[in-house]
Amino acid sequence: MTKRTVLVTGASGVVGTALLPELAGHDVIAGVFRRLPAGSDRMVRLDLHAPSLGLDPRAYRELCAEVDVVVHSAAIVNFSADQAEVDRLNIEGLGRVIEFAAEADAVLVHVSTAYVSRHGQSGGGGRLGTEKTAARTDEYVTSKYLGERMVRDSGIDAVVVRPAIVIGDSRTGVIRQKQGVHQLAEFLLTGQLPFIPAHPGTFFDLVPQDMVARGIRAVIDADLREGDYWLTAGPAGLPVERYLDLVTEVGRQYGMAVPTGRLADPSIVDRLVRPAFADVLPAEDLARLDGVVAVCGLVIIPELLPTSFGTIPNGPEAMSPTDLEDAWRVSLHQLVQGLRQ
């Protein structure tokens, strides 16, 4: 392994906090905006909304002279954010990171999403304006799709990595921030949602955060300078029916009165649920329901994704269905323990 100086943007986020301890042996600079993460001896405050990443000219030049690899994981993943806010960081901010990598002559490892594969499909992108009443996934997916195109068109040495839904560490279940699949499980565990809006025979692609981190580490260590790498469960994707089984199983192990979950055609929300309850449910409950439908419409997939695990030199092997079930079960134990505190 050649020791490198690695700048990690979004170091306090889900991917960043998992990655920092995985980069032992490299000189790591944690790029942060507000929150200060653990796992790095050196931090630099960056503002991706500002020219020169918010640094003064001398600090910018010194950072350029030092950095060999940029892992760009900073992004807005909030599906309730409007298009202008998403574009400001996920597109304009990425443009500034590309400029920095070019001036630093550094390899860019751009953290995208596996759900660029859904771009142009229902729930998977297309410009829809800036006003919304609840979560919608289109702006996020579109920003990631356009971001990948920016990286490819930049002409710099760059690798795109595409994680699927990131869940907690495969050994502990710990994660920096709960993701949509955690919130969905919480609604099912507490009886706030009696069904999942999904068709039978569809899948969740879940990947533990430590596997994502090890995959990125392997890309850096192998000195890969081009290509797209899918950090996904791939063929081991979790059937939506099995997702429901595991949520129920783990909840009941803790004595929770978890209702038996079921699947419902996603169209019934607009056809039946909203018309029946629009006048009696609080606005926040309807917004939560709309958010669940939107997120499920993106992340519950009809076909399994590809995976690059098992092909990245010295990277993690591809997961088996048992590996994935075990990892999700650990995340569920962590989730339930948090609910009981």
Coordinates of C-alpha atoms in Angstrom, one line a residue:
M1 CA 0.0 0.0 0.0
T2 CA 1.2 3.5 -0.9
K3 CA 0.5 5.9 1.8
R4 CA -1.6 8.8 0.6
T5 CA -3.1 12.0 1.9
V6 CA -6.8 11.6 1.7
L7 CA -9.3 14.5 2.0
V8 CA -12.8 13.3 3.0
T9 CA -15.6 15.7 2.4
G10 CA -18.8 15.2 4.4
A11 CA -16.6 13.5 7.1
S12 CA -19.4 13.8 9.7
G13 CA -22.0 12.1 7.6
V14 CA -23.0 8.4 7.5
V15 CA -20.4 7.4 4.9
G16 CA -17.7 9.8 6.3
T17 CA -17.9 8.6 9.9
A18 CA -17.7 5.0 8.8
L19 CA -14.8 5.7 6.4
L20 CA -12.5 7.7 8.7
P21 CA -11.4 4.8 11.0
E22 CA -11.2 2.5 7.9
L23 CA -8.4 4.7 6.4
A24 CA -5.8 3.9 9.1
G25 CA -2.4 4.0 7.6
H26 CA -3.2 7.0 5.3
D27 CA -2.9 10.6 6.2
V28 CA -6.5 11.6 6.5
I29 CA -8.0 15.1 6.5
A30 CA -11.6 15.2 7.6
G31 CA -13.4 17.9 5.7
V32 CA -16.4 19.2 7.8
F33 CA -18.9 22.0 7.7
R34 CA -20.4 22.1 11.1
R35 CA -20.3 18.8 13.0
L36 CA -16.9 17.5 14.1
P37 CA -16.4 13.7 13.6
A38 CA -14.3 11.3 15.6
G39 CA -11.7 9.1 13.8
S40 CA -9.3 11.7 12.4
D41 CA -6.5 13.6 14.0
R42 CA -6.8 16.4 11.5
M43 CA -9.9 18.4 10.4
V44 CA -10.4 21.3 8.1
R45 CA -13.6 23.4 7.8
L46 CA -14.9 23.5 4.3
D47 CA -17.8 25.4 2.8
L48 CA -18.7 23.8 -0.5
H49 CA -21.1 26.7 -1.2
A50 CA -18.2 29.2 -1.4
P51 CA -15.4 29.6 -3.9
S52 CA -12.1 27.9 -3.0
L53 CA -14.1 25.7 -0.6
G54 CA -14.4 28.6 1.8
L55 CA -10.6 28.7 2.4
D56 CA -8.4 31.7 2.1
P57 CA -6.0 31.6 -0.9
R58 CA -3.0 30.5 1.0
A59 CA -4.8 27.6 2.9
Y60 CA -6.4 26.5 -0.4
R61 CA -3.0 26.3 -2.2
E62 CA -1.4 24.4 0.7
L63 CA -4.3 21.9 0.8
C64 CA -4.0 21.5 -3.0
A65 CA -0.3 20.8 -2.6
E66 CA -0.9 18.1 0.0
V67 CA -3.9 16.1 -1.1
D68 CA -3.5 13.0 -3.2
V69 CA -7.1 11.6 -3.1
V70 CA -10.4 13.3 -2.5
V71 CA -13.3 11.2 -1.3
H72 CA -16.4 13.3 -1.9
S73 CA -19.2 12.1 0.3
A74 CA -20.8 15.4 1.2
A75 CA -24.3 15.7 -0.1
I76 CA -27.9 16.5 0.8
V77 CA -29.8 13.3 1.2
N78 CA -32.8 15.0 2.7
F79 CA -35.8 14.1 0.5
S80 CA -37.8 17.0 1.9
A81 CA -35.2 19.6 0.7
D82 CA -36.2 21.6 -2.3
Q83 CA -34.5 21.5 -5.6
A84 CA -32.5 24.7 -5.2
E85 CA -31.1 23.6 -1.9
V86 CA -30.2 20.1 -3.3
D87 CA -28.6 21.6 -6.4
R88 CA -26.6 24.1 -4.4
L89 CA -24.6 21.3 -2.6
N90 CA -25.0 18.2 -4.8
I91 CA -24.2 20.0 -8.1
E92 CA -22.6 23.4 -7.5
G93 CA -20.6 22.1 -4.5
L94 CA -19.5 19.0 -6.5
G95 CA -18.3 21.4 -9.2
R96 CA -16.0 23.1 -6.6
V97 CA -14.7 19.8 -5.5
I98 CA -13.9 18.8 -9.1
E99 CA -12.0 22.1 -9.5
F100 CA -10.1 21.4 -6.3
A101 CA -9.2 17.8 -7.4
A102 CA -8.0 19.2 -10.8
E103 CA -5.8 21.8 -9.2
A104 CA -4.5 19.3 -6.6
D105 CA -3.9 16.7 -9.4
A106 CA -5.7 14.4 -7.0
V107 CA -7.9 11.3 -7.8
L108 CA -11.5 12.0 -7.0
V109 CA -13.6 9.2 -5.5
H110 CA -17.1 10.5 -5.9
V111 CA -19.8 8.9 -3.7
S112 CA -23.0 8.7 -5.8
T113 CA -25.9 6.4 -5.2
A114 CA -27.0 3.0 -6.7
Y115 CA -30.4 4.6 -7.4
V116 CA -29.1 6.6 -10.4
S117 CA -30.2 3.3 -12.0
R118 CA -33.8 4.5 -11.4
H119 CA -33.3 7.9 -13.0
G120 CA -36.1 8.7 -15.4
Q121 CA -38.4 6.1 -13.8
S122 CA -41.2 6.7 -11.3
G123 CA -39.7 8.2 -8.2
G124 CA -36.3 8.3 -9.8
G125 CA -35.7 11.8 -11.0
G126 CA -36.8 14.5 -13.4
R127 CA -37.0 18.2 -12.6
L128 CA -40.3 18.8 -10.8
G129 CA -40.0 22.3 -9.3
T130 CA -39.2 23.5 -5.8
E131 CA -42.4 23.3 -3.8
K132 CA -43.4 20.1 -2.0
T133 CA -45.6 19.1 0.9
A134 CA -43.7 16.0 1.8
A135 CA -40.6 13.9 1.0
R136 CA -39.9 13.4 -2.7
T137 CA -36.9 11.6 -4.1
D138 CA -36.7 13.1 -7.6
E139 CA -34.4 16.0 -6.8
Y140 CA -31.9 13.9 -5.0
V141 CA -31.7 11.2 -7.7
T142 CA -31.5 13.8 -10.5
S143 CA -28.7 15.6 -8.7
K144 CA -26.7 12.4 -8.4
Y145 CA -27.3 11.5 -12.0
L146 CA -26.1 14.9 -13.2
G147 CA -23.2 14.8 -10.7
E148 CA -21.9 11.6 -12.2
R149 CA -22.1 13.2 -15.7
M150 CA -20.1 16.2 -14.4
V151 CA -17.4 13.9 -13.0
R152 CA -17.1 11.9 -16.2
D153 CA -17.0 15.1 -18.3
S154 CA -14.4 16.8 -16.1
G155 CA -11.5 14.8 -17.6
I156 CA -9.8 14.3 -14.2
D157 CA -8.8 10.9 -12.7
A158 CA -12.1 9.9 -11.0
V159 CA -13.9 6.9 -9.7
V160 CA -17.6 6.8 -9.0
V161 CA -18.8 4.6 -6.2
R162 CA -22.5 3.8 -5.9
P163 CA -23.7 2.6 -2.4
A164 CA -27.2 1.3 -2.1
I165 CA -29.2 1.9 1.2
V166 CA -26.6 2.2 3.9
I167 CA -27.5 0.4 7.1
G168 CA -25.6 0.2 10.4
D169 CA -22.3 -1.5 11.0
S170 CA -22.6 -5.3 10.3
R171 CA -21.2 -6.1 13.8
T172 CA -22.9 -3.4 16.0
G173 CA -25.7 -1.9 14.0
V174 CA -24.4 1.6 14.9
I175 CA -25.0 4.3 12.3
R176 CA -24.5 8.0 12.4
Q177 CA -28.1 8.8 11.3
K178 CA -31.1 6.6 10.7
Q179 CA -32.0 6.1 7.1
G180 CA -35.4 5.7 5.4
V181 CA -35.4 1.9 5.9
H182 CA -34.8 2.4 9.7
Q183 CA -37.7 4.9 9.9
L184 CA -39.9 2.6 7.9
A185 CA -39.1 -0.3 10.4
E186 CA -39.8 2.1 13.3
F187 CA -43.3 2.9 11.9
L188 CA -44.0 -0.9 11.5
L189 CA -42.7 -1.7 15.0
T190 CA -44.8 0.9 16.7
G191 CA -48.0 0.3 14.7
Q192 CA -47.9 3.7 13.0
L193 CA -47.9 2.1 9.5
P194 CA -49.9 -1.1 8.9
F195 CA -48.4 -1.9 5.5
I196 CA -45.5 -1.3 3.2
P197 CA -46.5 0.3 -0.1
A198 CA -44.8 -2.3 -2.4
H199 CA -45.6 -5.0 -4.9
P200 CA -44.8 -8.7 -4.1
G201 CA -41.5 -10.0 -5.4
T202 CA -39.6 -6.7 -5.0
F203 CA -36.5 -6.0 -3.1
F204 CA -34.5 -3.8 -0.7
D205 CA -30.8 -3.5 -1.4
L206 CA -29.1 -2.9 2.0
V207 CA -25.4 -2.6 2.5
P208 CA -23.7 -2.2 6.0
Q209 CA -21.7 1.0 6.4
D210 CA -18.5 -0.9 7.2
M211 CA -18.7 -2.7 3.8
V212 CA -19.1 0.6 2.1
A213 CA -16.1 2.0 3.9
R214 CA -14.0 -1.1 3.1
G215 CA -15.0 -0.9 -0.5
I216 CA -13.9 2.8 -0.7
R217 CA -10.6 1.9 1.1
A218 CA -10.0 -0.8 -1.5
V219 CA -10.5 1.6 -4.4
I220 CA -8.0 4.0 -2.9
D221 CA -5.4 1.3 -2.1
A222 CA -5.7 -0.2 -5.6
D223 CA -5.0 3.3 -7.0
L224 CA -8.1 3.0 -9.3
R225 CA -8.5 6.1 -11.4
E226 CA -11.6 5.4 -13.5
G227 CA -14.7 3.4 -13.5
D228 CA -18.0 2.9 -11.7
Y229 CA -18.2 0.6 -8.7
W230 CA -21.5 -0.7 -7.2
L231 CA -21.3 -1.0 -3.4
T232 CA -24.5 -3.0 -3.1
A233 CA -26.0 -6.3 -1.9
G234 CA -26.6 -7.1 -5.6
P235 CA -27.9 -10.7 -6.0
A236 CA -28.2 -11.0 -2.2
G237 CA -30.9 -8.2 -2.2
L238 CA -33.5 -8.7 0.5
P239 CA -37.1 -9.6 -0.6
V240 CA -39.6 -7.1 0.7
E241 CA -41.5 -10.0 2.3
R242 CA -38.4 -11.0 4.2
Y243 CA -37.8 -7.4 5.3
L244 CA -41.3 -7.5 6.9
D245 CA -40.6 -10.9 8.6
L246 CA -37.4 -9.7 10.2
V247 CA -38.9 -6.5 11.5
T248 CA -41.7 -8.5 13.1
E249 CA -39.3 -11.2 14.4
V250 CA -36.9 -8.8 16.1
G251 CA -39.6 -6.6 17.6
R252 CA -41.4 -9.5 19.1
Q253 CA -38.1 -10.8 20.6
Y254 CA -38.2 -7.7 22.7
G255 CA -41.8 -8.2 23.7
M256 CA -43.2 -5.5 21.4
A257 CA -46.7 -6.1 20.2
V258 CA -45.8 -5.7 16.6
P259 CA -48.7 -6.1 14.2
T260 CA -48.2 -8.5 11.4
G261 CA -47.1 -6.3 8.5
R262 CA -48.4 -6.7 5.0
L263 CA -47.8 -5.4 1.5
A264 CA -50.3 -3.0 -0.2
D265 CA -50.4 -1.8 -3.8
P266 CA -48.7 1.6 -3.7
S267 CA -51.6 3.1 -5.6
I268 CA -54.1 2.6 -2.8
V269 CA -52.6 5.5 -0.9
D270 CA -53.9 8.0 -3.5
R271 CA -57.0 6.0 -4.5
L272 CA -58.3 5.0 -1.0
V273 CA -56.2 6.1 2.0
R274 CA -55.8 9.8 1.3
P275 CA -59.5 10.4 0.3
A276 CA -60.7 8.5 3.3
F277 CA -58.5 10.2 5.9
A278 CA -57.5 13.6 4.5
D279 CA -60.1 15.4 6.6
V280 CA -59.4 13.6 9.9
L281 CA -55.7 12.9 9.9
P282 CA -53.3 15.7 11.0
A283 CA -51.3 17.2 8.2
E284 CA -48.0 15.8 9.7
D285 CA -49.4 12.3 9.6
L286 CA -50.4 12.6 5.9
A287 CA -47.0 14.1 5.2
R288 CA -45.3 11.1 6.9
L289 CA -47.5 8.8 4.8
D290 CA -46.6 10.6 1.6
G291 CA -42.9 10.5 2.6
V292 CA -43.0 6.7 3.2
V293 CA -44.7 6.2 -0.2
A294 CA -42.1 8.4 -1.9
V295 CA -39.1 6.7 -0.3
C296 CA -40.4 3.2 -0.8
G297 CA -41.1 4.1 -4.5
L298 CA -37.4 4.7 -4.9
V299 CA -35.6 2.1 -2.7
I300 CA -37.9 -0.9 -3.2
I301 CA -36.7 -2.2 -6.5
P302 CA -38.3 -4.6 -9.0
E303 CA -35.0 -6.0 -10.1
L304 CA -31.7 -6.8 -8.3
L305 CA -28.8 -4.3 -8.7
P306 CA -25.3 -5.3 -9.9
T307 CA -22.5 -5.4 -7.3
S308 CA -18.8 -4.8 -7.5
F309 CA -18.0 -6.5 -4.2
G310 CA -15.8 -9.5 -5.0
T311 CA -14.2 -7.7 -7.9
I312 CA -12.4 -4.7 -6.3
P313 CA -8.8 -5.8 -5.5
N314 CA -8.5 -6.7 -1.8
G315 CA -12.0 -5.4 -1.3
P316 CA -14.9 -7.1 0.5
E317 CA -16.4 -10.3 -0.9
A318 CA -19.9 -10.1 -2.2
M319 CA -22.6 -10.6 0.4
S320 CA -24.7 -13.8 0.6
P321 CA -28.4 -13.6 1.4
T322 CA -27.5 -14.9 4.9
D323 CA -24.9 -12.2 5.4
L324 CA -27.4 -9.5 4.5
E325 CA -30.1 -10.9 6.8
D326 CA -27.7 -11.1 9.6
A327 CA -26.5 -7.5 9.1
W328 CA -30.1 -6.2 8.9
R329 CA -31.0 -8.1 12.0
V330 CA -28.2 -6.5 13.9
S331 CA -29.4 -3.1 12.7
L332 CA -32.9 -3.9 13.9
H333 CA -31.6 -4.9 17.4
Q334 CA -29.9 -1.5 17.6
L335 CA -33.0 0.3 16.4
V336 CA -35.3 -1.5 18.9
Q337 CA -32.9 -0.9 21.8
G338 CA -33.0 2.8 21.0
L339 CA -36.8 2.8 20.9
R340 CA -36.9 1.2 24.4
Q341 CA -34.6 3.7 26.1

